[in-house]
Every structure is written in structure tokens, then in C-alpha cells.
Coordinates of C-alpha atoms and ligand atoms in Angstrom, one line a residue:
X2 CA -5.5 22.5 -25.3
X3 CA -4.1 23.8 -21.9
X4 CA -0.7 21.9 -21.0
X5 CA 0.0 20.9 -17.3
X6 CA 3.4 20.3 -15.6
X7 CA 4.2 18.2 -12.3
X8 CA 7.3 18.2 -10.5
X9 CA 7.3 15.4 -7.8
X10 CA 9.2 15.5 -4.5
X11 CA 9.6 13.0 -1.6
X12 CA 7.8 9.6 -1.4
X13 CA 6.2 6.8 -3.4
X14 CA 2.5 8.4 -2.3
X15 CA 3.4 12.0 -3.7
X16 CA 4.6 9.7 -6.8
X17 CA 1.2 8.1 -6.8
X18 CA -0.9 11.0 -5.7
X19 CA 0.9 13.4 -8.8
X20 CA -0.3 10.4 -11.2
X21 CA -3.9 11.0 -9.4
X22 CA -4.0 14.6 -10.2
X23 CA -2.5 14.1 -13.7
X24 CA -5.7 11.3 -14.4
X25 CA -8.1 14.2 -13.1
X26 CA -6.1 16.8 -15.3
X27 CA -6.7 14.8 -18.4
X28 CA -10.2 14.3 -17.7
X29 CA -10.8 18.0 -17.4
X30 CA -9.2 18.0 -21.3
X31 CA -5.8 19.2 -19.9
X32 CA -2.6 17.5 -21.8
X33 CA 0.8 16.6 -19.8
X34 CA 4.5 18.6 -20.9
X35 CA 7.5 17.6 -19.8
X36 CA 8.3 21.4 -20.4
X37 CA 7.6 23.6 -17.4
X38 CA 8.2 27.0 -20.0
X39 CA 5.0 25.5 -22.5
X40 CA 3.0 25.0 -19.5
X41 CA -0.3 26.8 -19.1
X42 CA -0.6 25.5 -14.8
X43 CA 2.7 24.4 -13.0
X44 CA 2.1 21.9 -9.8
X45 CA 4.4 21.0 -7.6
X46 CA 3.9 18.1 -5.3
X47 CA 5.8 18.2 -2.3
X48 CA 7.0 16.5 0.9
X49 CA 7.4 17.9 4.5
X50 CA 9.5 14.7 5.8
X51 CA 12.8 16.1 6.4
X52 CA 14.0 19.8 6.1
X53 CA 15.7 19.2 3.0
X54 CA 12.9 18.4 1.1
X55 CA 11.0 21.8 1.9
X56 CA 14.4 23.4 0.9
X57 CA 14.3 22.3 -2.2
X58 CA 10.7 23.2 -3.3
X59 CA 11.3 26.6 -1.8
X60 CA 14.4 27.4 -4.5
X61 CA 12.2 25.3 -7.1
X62 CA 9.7 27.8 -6.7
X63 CA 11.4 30.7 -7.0
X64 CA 12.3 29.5 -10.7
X65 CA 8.7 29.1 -11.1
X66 CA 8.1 32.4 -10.3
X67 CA 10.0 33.4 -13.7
X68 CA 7.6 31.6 -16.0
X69 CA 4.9 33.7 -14.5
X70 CA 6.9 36.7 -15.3
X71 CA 7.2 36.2 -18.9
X72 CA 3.3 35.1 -18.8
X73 CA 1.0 36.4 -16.5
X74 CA -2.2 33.5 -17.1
X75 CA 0.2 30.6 -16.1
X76 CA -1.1 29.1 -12.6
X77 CA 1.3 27.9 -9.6
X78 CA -0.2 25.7 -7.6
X79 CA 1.5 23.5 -4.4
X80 CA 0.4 20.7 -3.5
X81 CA 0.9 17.8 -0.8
X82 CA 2.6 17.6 2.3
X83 CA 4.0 21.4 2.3
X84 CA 1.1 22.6 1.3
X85 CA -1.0 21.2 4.1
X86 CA 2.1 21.8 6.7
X87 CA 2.7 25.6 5.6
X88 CA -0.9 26.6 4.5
X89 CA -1.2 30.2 4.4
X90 CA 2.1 30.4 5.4
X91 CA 3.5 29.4 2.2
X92 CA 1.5 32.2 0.2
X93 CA 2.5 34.5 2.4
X94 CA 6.0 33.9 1.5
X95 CA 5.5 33.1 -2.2
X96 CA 2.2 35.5 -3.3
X97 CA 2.8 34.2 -6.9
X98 CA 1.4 31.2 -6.0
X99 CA -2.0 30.8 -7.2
X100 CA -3.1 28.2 -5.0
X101 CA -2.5 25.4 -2.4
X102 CA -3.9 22.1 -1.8
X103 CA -3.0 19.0 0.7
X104 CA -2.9 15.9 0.1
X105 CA -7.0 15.2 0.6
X106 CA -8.1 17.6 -1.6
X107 CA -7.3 16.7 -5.2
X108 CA -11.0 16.4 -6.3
X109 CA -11.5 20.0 -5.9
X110 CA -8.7 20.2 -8.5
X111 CA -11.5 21.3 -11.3
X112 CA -13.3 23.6 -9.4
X113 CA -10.3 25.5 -8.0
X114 CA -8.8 25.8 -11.9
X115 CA -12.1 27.3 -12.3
X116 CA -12.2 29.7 -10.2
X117 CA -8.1 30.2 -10.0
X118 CA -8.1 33.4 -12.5
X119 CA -10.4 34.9 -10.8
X120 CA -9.5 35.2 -6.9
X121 CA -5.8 36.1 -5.6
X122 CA -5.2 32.6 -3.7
X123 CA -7.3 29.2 -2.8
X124 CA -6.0 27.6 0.1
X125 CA -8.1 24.1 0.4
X126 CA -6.2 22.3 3.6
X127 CA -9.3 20.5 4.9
X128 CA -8.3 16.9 5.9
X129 CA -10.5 13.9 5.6
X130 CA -11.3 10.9 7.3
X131 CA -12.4 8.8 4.2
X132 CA -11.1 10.1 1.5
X133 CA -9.3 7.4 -0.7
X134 CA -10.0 9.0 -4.7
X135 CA -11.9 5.6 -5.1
X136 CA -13.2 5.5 -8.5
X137 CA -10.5 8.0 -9.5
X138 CA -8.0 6.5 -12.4
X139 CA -4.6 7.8 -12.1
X140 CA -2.8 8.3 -15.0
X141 CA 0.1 5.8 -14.8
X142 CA 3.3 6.4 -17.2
X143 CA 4.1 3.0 -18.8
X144 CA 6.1 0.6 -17.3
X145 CA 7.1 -2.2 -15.1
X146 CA 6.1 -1.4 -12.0
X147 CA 2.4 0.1 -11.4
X148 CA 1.7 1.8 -7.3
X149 CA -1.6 0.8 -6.1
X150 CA -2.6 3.1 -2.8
X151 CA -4.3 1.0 -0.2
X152 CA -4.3 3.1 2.5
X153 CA -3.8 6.9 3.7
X154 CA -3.1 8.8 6.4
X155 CA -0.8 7.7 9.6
X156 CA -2.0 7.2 13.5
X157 CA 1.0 5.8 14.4
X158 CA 2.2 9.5 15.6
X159 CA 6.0 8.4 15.5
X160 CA 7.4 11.2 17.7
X161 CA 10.1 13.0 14.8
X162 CA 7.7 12.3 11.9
X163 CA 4.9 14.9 10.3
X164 CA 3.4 13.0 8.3
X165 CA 0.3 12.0 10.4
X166 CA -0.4 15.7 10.5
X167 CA 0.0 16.7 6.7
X168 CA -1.8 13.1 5.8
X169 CA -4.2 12.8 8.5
X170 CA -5.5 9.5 10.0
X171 CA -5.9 6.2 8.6
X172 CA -8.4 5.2 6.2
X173 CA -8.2 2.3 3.8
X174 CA -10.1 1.2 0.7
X175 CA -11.9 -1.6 0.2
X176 CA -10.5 -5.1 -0.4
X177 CA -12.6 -4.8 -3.9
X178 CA -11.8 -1.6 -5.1
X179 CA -8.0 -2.5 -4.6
X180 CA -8.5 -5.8 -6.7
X181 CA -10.4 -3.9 -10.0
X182 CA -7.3 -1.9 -9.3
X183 CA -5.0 -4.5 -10.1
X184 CA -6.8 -6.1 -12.4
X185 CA -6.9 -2.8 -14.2
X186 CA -3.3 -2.1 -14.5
X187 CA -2.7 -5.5 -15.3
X188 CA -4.5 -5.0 -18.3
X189 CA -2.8 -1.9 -19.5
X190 CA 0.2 -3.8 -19.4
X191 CA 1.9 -3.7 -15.9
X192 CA 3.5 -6.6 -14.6
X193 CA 4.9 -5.7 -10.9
X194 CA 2.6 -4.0 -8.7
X195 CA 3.5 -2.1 -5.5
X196 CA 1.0 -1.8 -3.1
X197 CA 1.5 1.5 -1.0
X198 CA 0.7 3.5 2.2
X199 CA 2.6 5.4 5.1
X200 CA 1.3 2.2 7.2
X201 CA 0.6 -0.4 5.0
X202 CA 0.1 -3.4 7.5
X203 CA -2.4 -1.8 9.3
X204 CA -4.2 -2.0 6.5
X205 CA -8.1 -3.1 7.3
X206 CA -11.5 -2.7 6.1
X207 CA -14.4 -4.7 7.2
X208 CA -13.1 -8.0 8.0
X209 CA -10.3 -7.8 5.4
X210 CA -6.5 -7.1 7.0
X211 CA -3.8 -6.6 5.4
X212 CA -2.2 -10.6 4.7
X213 CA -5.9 -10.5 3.4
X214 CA -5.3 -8.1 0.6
X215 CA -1.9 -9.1 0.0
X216 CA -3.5 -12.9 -0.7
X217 CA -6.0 -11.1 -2.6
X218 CA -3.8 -8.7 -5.0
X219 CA -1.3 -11.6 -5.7
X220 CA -4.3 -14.3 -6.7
X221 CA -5.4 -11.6 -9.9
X222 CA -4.2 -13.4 -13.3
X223 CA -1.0 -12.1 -14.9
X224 CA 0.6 -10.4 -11.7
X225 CA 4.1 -11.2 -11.9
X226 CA 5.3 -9.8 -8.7
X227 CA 3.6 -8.1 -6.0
X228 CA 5.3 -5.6 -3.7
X229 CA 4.2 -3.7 -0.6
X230 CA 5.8 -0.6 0.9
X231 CA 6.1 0.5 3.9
X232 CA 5.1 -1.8 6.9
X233 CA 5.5 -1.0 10.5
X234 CA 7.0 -3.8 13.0
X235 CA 4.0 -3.3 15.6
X236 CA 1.6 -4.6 12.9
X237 CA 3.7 -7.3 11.2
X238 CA 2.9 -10.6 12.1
X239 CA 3.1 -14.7 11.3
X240 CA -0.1 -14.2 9.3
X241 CA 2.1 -12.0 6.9
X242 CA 4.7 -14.1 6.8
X243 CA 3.1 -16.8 6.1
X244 CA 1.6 -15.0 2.5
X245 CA 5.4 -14.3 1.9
X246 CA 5.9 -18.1 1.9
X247 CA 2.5 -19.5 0.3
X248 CA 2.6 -17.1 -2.8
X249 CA 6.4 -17.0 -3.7
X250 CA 7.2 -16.1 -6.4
X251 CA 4.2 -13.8 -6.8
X252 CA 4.8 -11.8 -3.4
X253 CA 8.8 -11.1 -3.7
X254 CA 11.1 -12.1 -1.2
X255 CA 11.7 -8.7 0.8
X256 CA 10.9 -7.3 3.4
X257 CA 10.9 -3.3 4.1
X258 CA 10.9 -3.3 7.8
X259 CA 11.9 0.1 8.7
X260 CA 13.7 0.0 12.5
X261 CA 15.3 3.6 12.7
X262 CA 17.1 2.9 16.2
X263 CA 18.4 0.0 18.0
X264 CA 18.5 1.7 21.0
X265 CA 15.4 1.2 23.0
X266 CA 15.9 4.3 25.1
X267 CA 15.9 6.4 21.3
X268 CA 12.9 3.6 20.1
X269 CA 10.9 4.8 23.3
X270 CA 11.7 8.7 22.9
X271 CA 10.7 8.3 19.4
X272 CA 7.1 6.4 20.3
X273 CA 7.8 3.5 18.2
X274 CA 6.1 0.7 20.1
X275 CA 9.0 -2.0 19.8
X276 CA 11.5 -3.1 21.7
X277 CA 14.9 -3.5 20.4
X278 CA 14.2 -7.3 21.4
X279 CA 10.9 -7.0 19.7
X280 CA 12.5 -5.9 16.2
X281 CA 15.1 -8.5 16.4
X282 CA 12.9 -11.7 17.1
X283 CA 10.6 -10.5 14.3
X284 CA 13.7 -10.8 11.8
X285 CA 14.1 -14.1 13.2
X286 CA 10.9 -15.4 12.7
X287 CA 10.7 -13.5 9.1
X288 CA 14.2 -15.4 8.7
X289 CA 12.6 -18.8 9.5
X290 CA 9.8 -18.2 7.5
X291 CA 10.7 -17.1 4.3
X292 CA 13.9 -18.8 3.3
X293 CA 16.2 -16.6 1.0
X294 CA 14.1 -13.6 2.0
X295 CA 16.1 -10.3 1.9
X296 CA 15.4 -7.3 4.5
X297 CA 15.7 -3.7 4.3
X298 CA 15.3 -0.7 6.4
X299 CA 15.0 2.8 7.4
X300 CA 17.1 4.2 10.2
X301 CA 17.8 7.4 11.6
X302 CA 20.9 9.1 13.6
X303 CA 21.2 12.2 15.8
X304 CA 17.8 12.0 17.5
X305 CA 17.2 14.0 20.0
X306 CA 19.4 12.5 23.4
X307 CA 20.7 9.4 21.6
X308 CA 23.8 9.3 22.9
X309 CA 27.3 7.6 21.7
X310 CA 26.3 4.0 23.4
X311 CA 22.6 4.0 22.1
X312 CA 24.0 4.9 18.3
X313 CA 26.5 1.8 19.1
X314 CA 23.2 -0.2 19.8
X315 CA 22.2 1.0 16.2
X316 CA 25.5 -0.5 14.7
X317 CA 25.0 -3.7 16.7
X318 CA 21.5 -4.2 16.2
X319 CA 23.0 -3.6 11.8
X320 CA 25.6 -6.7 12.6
X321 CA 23.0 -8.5 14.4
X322 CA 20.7 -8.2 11.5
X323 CA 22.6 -7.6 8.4
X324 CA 19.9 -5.8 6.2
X325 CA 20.2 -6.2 2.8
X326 CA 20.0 -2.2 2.0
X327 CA 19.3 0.9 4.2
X328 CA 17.9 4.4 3.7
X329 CA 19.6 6.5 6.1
X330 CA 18.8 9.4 7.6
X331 CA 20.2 12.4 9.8
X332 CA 17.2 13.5 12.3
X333 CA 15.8 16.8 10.8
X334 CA 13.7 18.2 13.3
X335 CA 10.2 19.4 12.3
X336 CA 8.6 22.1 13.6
X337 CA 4.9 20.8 15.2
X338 CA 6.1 17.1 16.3
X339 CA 6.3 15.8 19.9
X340 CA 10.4 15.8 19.2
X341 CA 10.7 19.5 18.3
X342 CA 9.6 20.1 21.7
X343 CA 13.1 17.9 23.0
X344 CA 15.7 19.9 22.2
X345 CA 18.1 18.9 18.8
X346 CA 21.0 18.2 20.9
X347 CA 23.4 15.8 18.6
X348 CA 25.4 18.4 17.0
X349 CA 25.6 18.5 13.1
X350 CA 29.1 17.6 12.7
X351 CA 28.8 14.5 15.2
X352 CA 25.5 13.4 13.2
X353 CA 27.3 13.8 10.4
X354 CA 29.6 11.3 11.7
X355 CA 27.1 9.0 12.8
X356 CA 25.7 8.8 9.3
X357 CA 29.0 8.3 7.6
X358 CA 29.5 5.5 9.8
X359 CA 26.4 3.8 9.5
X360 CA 26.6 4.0 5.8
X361 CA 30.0 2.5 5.7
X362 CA 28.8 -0.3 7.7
X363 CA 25.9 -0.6 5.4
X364 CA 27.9 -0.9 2.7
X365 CA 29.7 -3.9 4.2
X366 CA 26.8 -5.4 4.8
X367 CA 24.9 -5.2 2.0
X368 CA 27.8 -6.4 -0.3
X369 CA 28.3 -9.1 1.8
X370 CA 24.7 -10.2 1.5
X371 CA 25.2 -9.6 -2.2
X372 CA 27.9 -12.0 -2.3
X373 CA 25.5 -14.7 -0.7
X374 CA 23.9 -14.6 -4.4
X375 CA 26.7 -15.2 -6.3
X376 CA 26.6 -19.2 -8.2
X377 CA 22.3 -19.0 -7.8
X378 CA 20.2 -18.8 -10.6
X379 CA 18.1 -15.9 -10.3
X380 CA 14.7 -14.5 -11.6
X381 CA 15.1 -10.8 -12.9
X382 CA 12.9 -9.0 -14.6
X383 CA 14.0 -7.1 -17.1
X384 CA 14.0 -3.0 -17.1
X385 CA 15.9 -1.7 -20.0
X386 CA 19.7 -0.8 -20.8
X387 CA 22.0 -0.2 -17.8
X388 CA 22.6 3.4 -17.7
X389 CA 25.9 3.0 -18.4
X390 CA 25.9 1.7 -21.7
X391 CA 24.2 -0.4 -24.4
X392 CA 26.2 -3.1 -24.1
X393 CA 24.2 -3.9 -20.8
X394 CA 21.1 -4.4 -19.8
X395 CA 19.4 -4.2 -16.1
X396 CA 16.6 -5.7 -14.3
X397 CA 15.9 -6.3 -11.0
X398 CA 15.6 -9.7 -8.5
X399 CA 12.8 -10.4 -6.5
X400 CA 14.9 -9.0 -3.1
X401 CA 14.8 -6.0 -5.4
X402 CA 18.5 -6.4 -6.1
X403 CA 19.7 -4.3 -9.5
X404 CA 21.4 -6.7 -11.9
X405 CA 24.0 -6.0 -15.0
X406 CA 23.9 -8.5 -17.7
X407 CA 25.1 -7.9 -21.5
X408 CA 22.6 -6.8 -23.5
X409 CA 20.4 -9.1 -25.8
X410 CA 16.9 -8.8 -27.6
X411 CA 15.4 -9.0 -24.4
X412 CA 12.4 -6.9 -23.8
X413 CA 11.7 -4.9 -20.6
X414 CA 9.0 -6.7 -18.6
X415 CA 11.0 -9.8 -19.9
X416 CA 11.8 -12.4 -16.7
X417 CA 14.7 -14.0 -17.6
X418 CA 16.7 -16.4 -15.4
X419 CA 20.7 -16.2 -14.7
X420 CA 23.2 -17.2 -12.7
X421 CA 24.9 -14.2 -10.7
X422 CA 28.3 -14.5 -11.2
X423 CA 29.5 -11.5 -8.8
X424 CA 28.3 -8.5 -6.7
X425 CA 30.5 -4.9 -6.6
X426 CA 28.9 -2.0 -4.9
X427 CA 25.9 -2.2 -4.3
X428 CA 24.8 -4.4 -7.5
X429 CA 24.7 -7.6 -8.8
X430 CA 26.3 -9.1 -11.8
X431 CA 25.4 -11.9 -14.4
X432 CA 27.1 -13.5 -17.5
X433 CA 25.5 -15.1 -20.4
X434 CA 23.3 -17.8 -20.0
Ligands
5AD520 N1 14.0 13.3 10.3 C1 14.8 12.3 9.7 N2 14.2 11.3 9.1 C2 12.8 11.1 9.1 N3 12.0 10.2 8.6 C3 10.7 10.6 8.9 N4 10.7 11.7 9.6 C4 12.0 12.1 9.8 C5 12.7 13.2 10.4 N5 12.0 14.2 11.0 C6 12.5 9.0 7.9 C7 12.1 7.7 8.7 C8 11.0 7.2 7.8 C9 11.5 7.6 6.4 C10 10.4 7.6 5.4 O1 11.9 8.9 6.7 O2 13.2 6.9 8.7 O3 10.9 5.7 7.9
SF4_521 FE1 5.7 8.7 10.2 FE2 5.8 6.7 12.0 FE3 3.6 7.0 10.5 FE4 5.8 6.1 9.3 S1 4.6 5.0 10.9 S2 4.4 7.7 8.5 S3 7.4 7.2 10.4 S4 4.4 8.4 12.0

């Protein structure tokens, strides 16, 4: 049997999409290895979001390379964001690669094995407006949490961010299809179930919009909890809020509502389609809706022009709000968007200092929202042993909050309830019941 290896890198699609190609892999009588030097085709799945991130697979592939030394048959093949974003590029640069595919082409995945040995490279960048791999099964490790894509492709055209070039435009799936889904990965065993795309919320087919699906996913029998990631503010709404409310505990209580400037002169410049004001009377009316509900974000410093005062608006619109947890980023500027064309004028030292900032203020805040837990009785459900040690045992909240607890018989997939008795870092802490 021929033996298949996937290294993943950059977001919860690529993690979804490598589980895609895996399911197809296995139904062409392929078996997984953890071991890239057993492995008879190497794939790497990759992500053109920030600079970084192509970095990374360009060294990875280099050690790639050596397995093909020592055996000529093994196949390289790229696939994902890079692959679509560099096409022939990419080959050019690496000719041990055997092939390339974006993110819309995965079903061709037999035919190009196929053909692979025989022809120097396949390059199969063709984007799609419909395709969704309906009726395709990925192949899910076990565990907690299963990802169910909902929708692909991005036409929000943010002005820094490639992925509406390398993922093409919005499509969703149907309301049905998502719902055997669940229902499907319910039975295998999964009891959280994280419904993805790069634009969620703007989620519709037919009728159906996305409050519609949500209502949908969470009413299938045995879902525990029911995630969504990642929303955009333009297309959040009262409708969605009100699910949040109506099916708690099923939908958790967080929100990822990413805001990545608080500076509407930045907000504009990056074609986000808010207002600082906007953002801020949307966390109100989230606040007001969904009591205990935690919020999160993504925010970015060093855009091109923001200057000291509009990163100041940033920190201000962070006190205003006081997210619960952050991913923060430096701008990375990516060849082919509207904001490569402005020039990259923040200098690396002061984004640099932006970010260390922003992530110290973070820190405040999330442990001070933390803290806001401490004395409640709390849902978690249960993951395994802390990494730490087997003494302890972690789970997670419904605001997605890590908890540490000492260790009992519990099982993972367990929900257990405890009061939080304190909050260090970045995580939560409970005693005994
Ligand atoms: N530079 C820095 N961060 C970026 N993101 C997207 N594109 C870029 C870029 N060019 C961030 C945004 C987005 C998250 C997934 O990645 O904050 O929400
Ligand atoms: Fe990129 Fe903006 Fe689309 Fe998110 S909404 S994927 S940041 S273009």
C-alpha cells in the first residue's frame, strides 16, 4: 500500500481542506504516515496570509527535497493558498516538485497521481465558482472538536489580505448537505462542531442565511456545542445574536469578531466597511444580547499610513472593548493586493513596537476578563491531561477559555461542571469539586 504524508500550514480551512484530501487519498487505497521518510507522495498544504507563512513552506521544502534524493518515485506535491498564489512560479523555483494544486482543485487529486510519474510537473490552478467537495467525506482524526466547511472563497476584498485571490469568490453549500454533515460526525463520535469559512456570516444559499444554518446545525441530536469561525462585522446582525441567546448552551458563548483597526482612517484604507462607531455599537448590542458572552478578535499594526494617533485609536478602541483574547498581527505586505500598491511605510522596528504593546495590553485585558470567572460554576468539556503533567487535566469553557483541574477518571469529551477558583496568564483554574 502507498503511504501519504500532509504537513498543514496556516488556517482552520487548510486544516479542513488537508482532512479533504486525506478522505480522497484513502479512497484511492492510499494509507496516512506520520513519517514523511516512509512516505511514497509528500503534500504540503500551505497558506499565503502573511510572509511568514510562505517562509516557512519554502525551507520545509527544501528538506523535502532530500527524501526525493534518497528515492527518486516519491512525489512532492503543494497544495493550497501558495500553490494557487505562486503557480508556475513555485516550480520554477523548486523543479523537484511534482505538482501543484489550489485550493479548488482537490478532486483532480486521482487523476494527477496518475498521471504524476509520467509528466515533469501538473500545475492545476483553475478556480471555481461552485466548488464546495459536497459529497466528499474528509477523513477526520478523532476527537472533540469536528470542522464543518460551510462556505468558500472571500468577496469581501479586504485591501491587505490575499485570500480572495488564492480562494476565489464565495460559494456556500446547501443548508442540507451541512446538516447530514453534522449529523455524520455526530455519529462517529464528535461532540463540538466548528462550522468554518473565510466569511462565515455571509453564509447563504437559497433562502437559508447564515442564523438559519446556525439554528439548523445546533437543533441535530447529540451536538454538545456548536462553534462558528470567522464572521465579518458588516454581516453580523440581531438575527445572529439572537441564535446566540435562544440556543445556549448548544451555540457557545463567543464571539470571534475580528476588528484589525480602531482607526477609521486605517478601517477605510483597509476597505473594511465599518466604522470604528459601527464595530463598537455591535459589541454593545452583542453585550446586551448574550449575557456572559466572551469576544475575541483579530487586529493588525503597521498598516500602510497608520500613524501613532490612529494605532492609539487601536489601544482605545482594546479598553473600550476589552476582548477576551486577540490574534495579533504585524501588517505583512502581499505582493498582488490593493495595499502593496501603498507603500509599507511603518518601519519594522516601530511595528515591532506596536505589537509588543498591543500584546501587553492584551494581556491585561484578557486576565482581567479571566478574573470576571473566578467563584462561577463552569461547563468545561473535557480534552485530556494538561501538557504539563498528569496530575492535571484540561478542558475548555464555552468562551473557549483553557481550564487546569487535577486530574480524575474523567474521560475526554466528558462535560464536567466546576467552580474557577483563579485565572494566571492566559488560563483558568479549578479545584475539586
Ligand atoms: N498582514 C497581516 N495580517 C493579515 N491578516 C490577513 N492578511 C494579513 C496581512 N497581509 C490577518 C487578519 C485576518 C487574519 C486571519 O490574518 O487579521 O483576520
Ligand atoms: Fe481576507 Fe477580509 Fe476576506 Fe477575511 S474578510 S478572508 S480578511 S478579504
Amino acid at each position: 500500500m502507498k503511504k501519504y504524508y500532509i504537513e498543514t500550514y496556516g488556517c482552520q480551512m487548510n486544516v479542513y481542506d488537508s482532512e479533504l484530501v486525506a478522505g480522497i487519498l484513502n479512497g484511492e487505497g492510499y494509507e496516512a504516515t506520520a513519517y514523511p521518510e516512509e512516505a511514497d507522495l509528500l503534500l504540503i498544504n500551505t497558506c499565503s496570509v502573511r510572509e511568514h507563512a510562505e517562509d516557512k513552506v519554502h525551507s520545509r521544502l527544501g528538506e523535502f527535497s532530500h527524501f526525493k534524493q534518497e528515492n527518486p518515485d516519491v512525489l512532492i506535491g503543494v497544495i493550497g493558498c501558495m500553490a494557487q498564489n505562486l503557480k508556475k512560479k513555485l516550480i520554477q523555483k523548486k523543479p523537484y516538485v511534482n505538482f501543484i494544486i489550489g485550493p479548488d482543485g482537490y478532486r483532480h487529486l486521482p487523476l494527477i497521481l496518475e498521471e504524476a510519474p509520467r509528466k515533469k510537473h501538473i500545475v492545476d490552478t483553475k478556480l471555481s465558482r461552485f466548488e464546495v467537495y459536497d459529497e466528499l467525506f474528509p477523513a477526520r482524526n478523532e476527537g472533540i472538536n469536528a470542522w464543518i466547511s460551510i462556505m468558500r472563497g472571500c468577496d469581501k476584498f479586504c485591501s491587505y489580505c490575499i485570500v480572495p485571490y488564492t480562494r476565489g469568490r464565495e460559494r456556500s453549500r446547501s443548508l442540507e448537505s451541512v446538516v447530514n454533515e453534522a449529523r455524520q460526525v455526530i455519529a462517529q463520535g464528535f461532540r463540538e462542531i466548528t462550522l468554518l469559512g473565510q466569511n462565515v456570516n455571509s453564509y447563504r444559499h437559497e433562502k437559508h442565511r447564515f442564523p438559519d444554518l446556525l439554528k439548523a446545525v445546533a437543533e441535530v441530536d447529540g451536538v454538545t456545542r456548536l462553534r462558528y469561525t470567522s464572521p465579518h462585522p458588516q454581516d453580523a446582525d440581531q438575527a445572529l445574536f439572537d441564535v446566540h441567546r435562544d440556543y445556549y448552551p448548544v451555540v457557545c458563548n463567543h464571539i470571534h469578531l475580528p476588528v484589525q483597526s480602531g482607526a477609521d482612517a486605517v478601517l477605510q484604507a483597509m476597505n473594511r466597511s465599518y466604522s470604528r462607531d459601527h464595530y463598537l455599537r455591535l459589541v454593545e448590542q452583542i453585550r446586551e444580547s448574550i449575557p456572559d458572552v466572551a469576544i475575541s478578535t483579530d487586529m493588525i499594526v503597521g498598516f500602510p499610513g497608520e500613524k501613532v494617533q490612529d494605532f492609539e485609536d487601536t489601544l482605545n478602541l482594546m479598553e473600550k472593548v476589552r476582548f477576551d483574547a486577540a490574534f495579533m498581527f504585524k501588517y505583512s505586505e502581499r505582493p498582488g493586493t490593493k495595499a502593496a500598491l501603498l507603500a509599507d511605510d511603518v518601519s519594522e522596528e516601530e511595528k515591532d513596537r506596536r505589537l509588543q504593546a498591543m500584546i501587553a495590553l492584551q494581556r491585561e485585558h484578557t486576565l482581567a476578563q479571566n478574573q470576571r470567572h473566578i467563584g462561577k460554576e463552569e461547563s468545561i468539556l473535557v480534552e485530556g491531561f494538561s501538557r504539563k503533567t498528569k496530575a492535571e487535566m484540561m478542558g475548555r469553557t464555552t468562551h473557549n477559555k483553557i481550564v487546569i483541574f487535577p486530574a480524575k477518571d474523567y474521560q475526554p469529551k466528558q462535560l464536567i461542571h466546576r467552580s474557577i477558583s483563579d485565572a494566571r496568564g492566559v488560563t483558568l483554574f479549578a479545584m475539586e469539586d
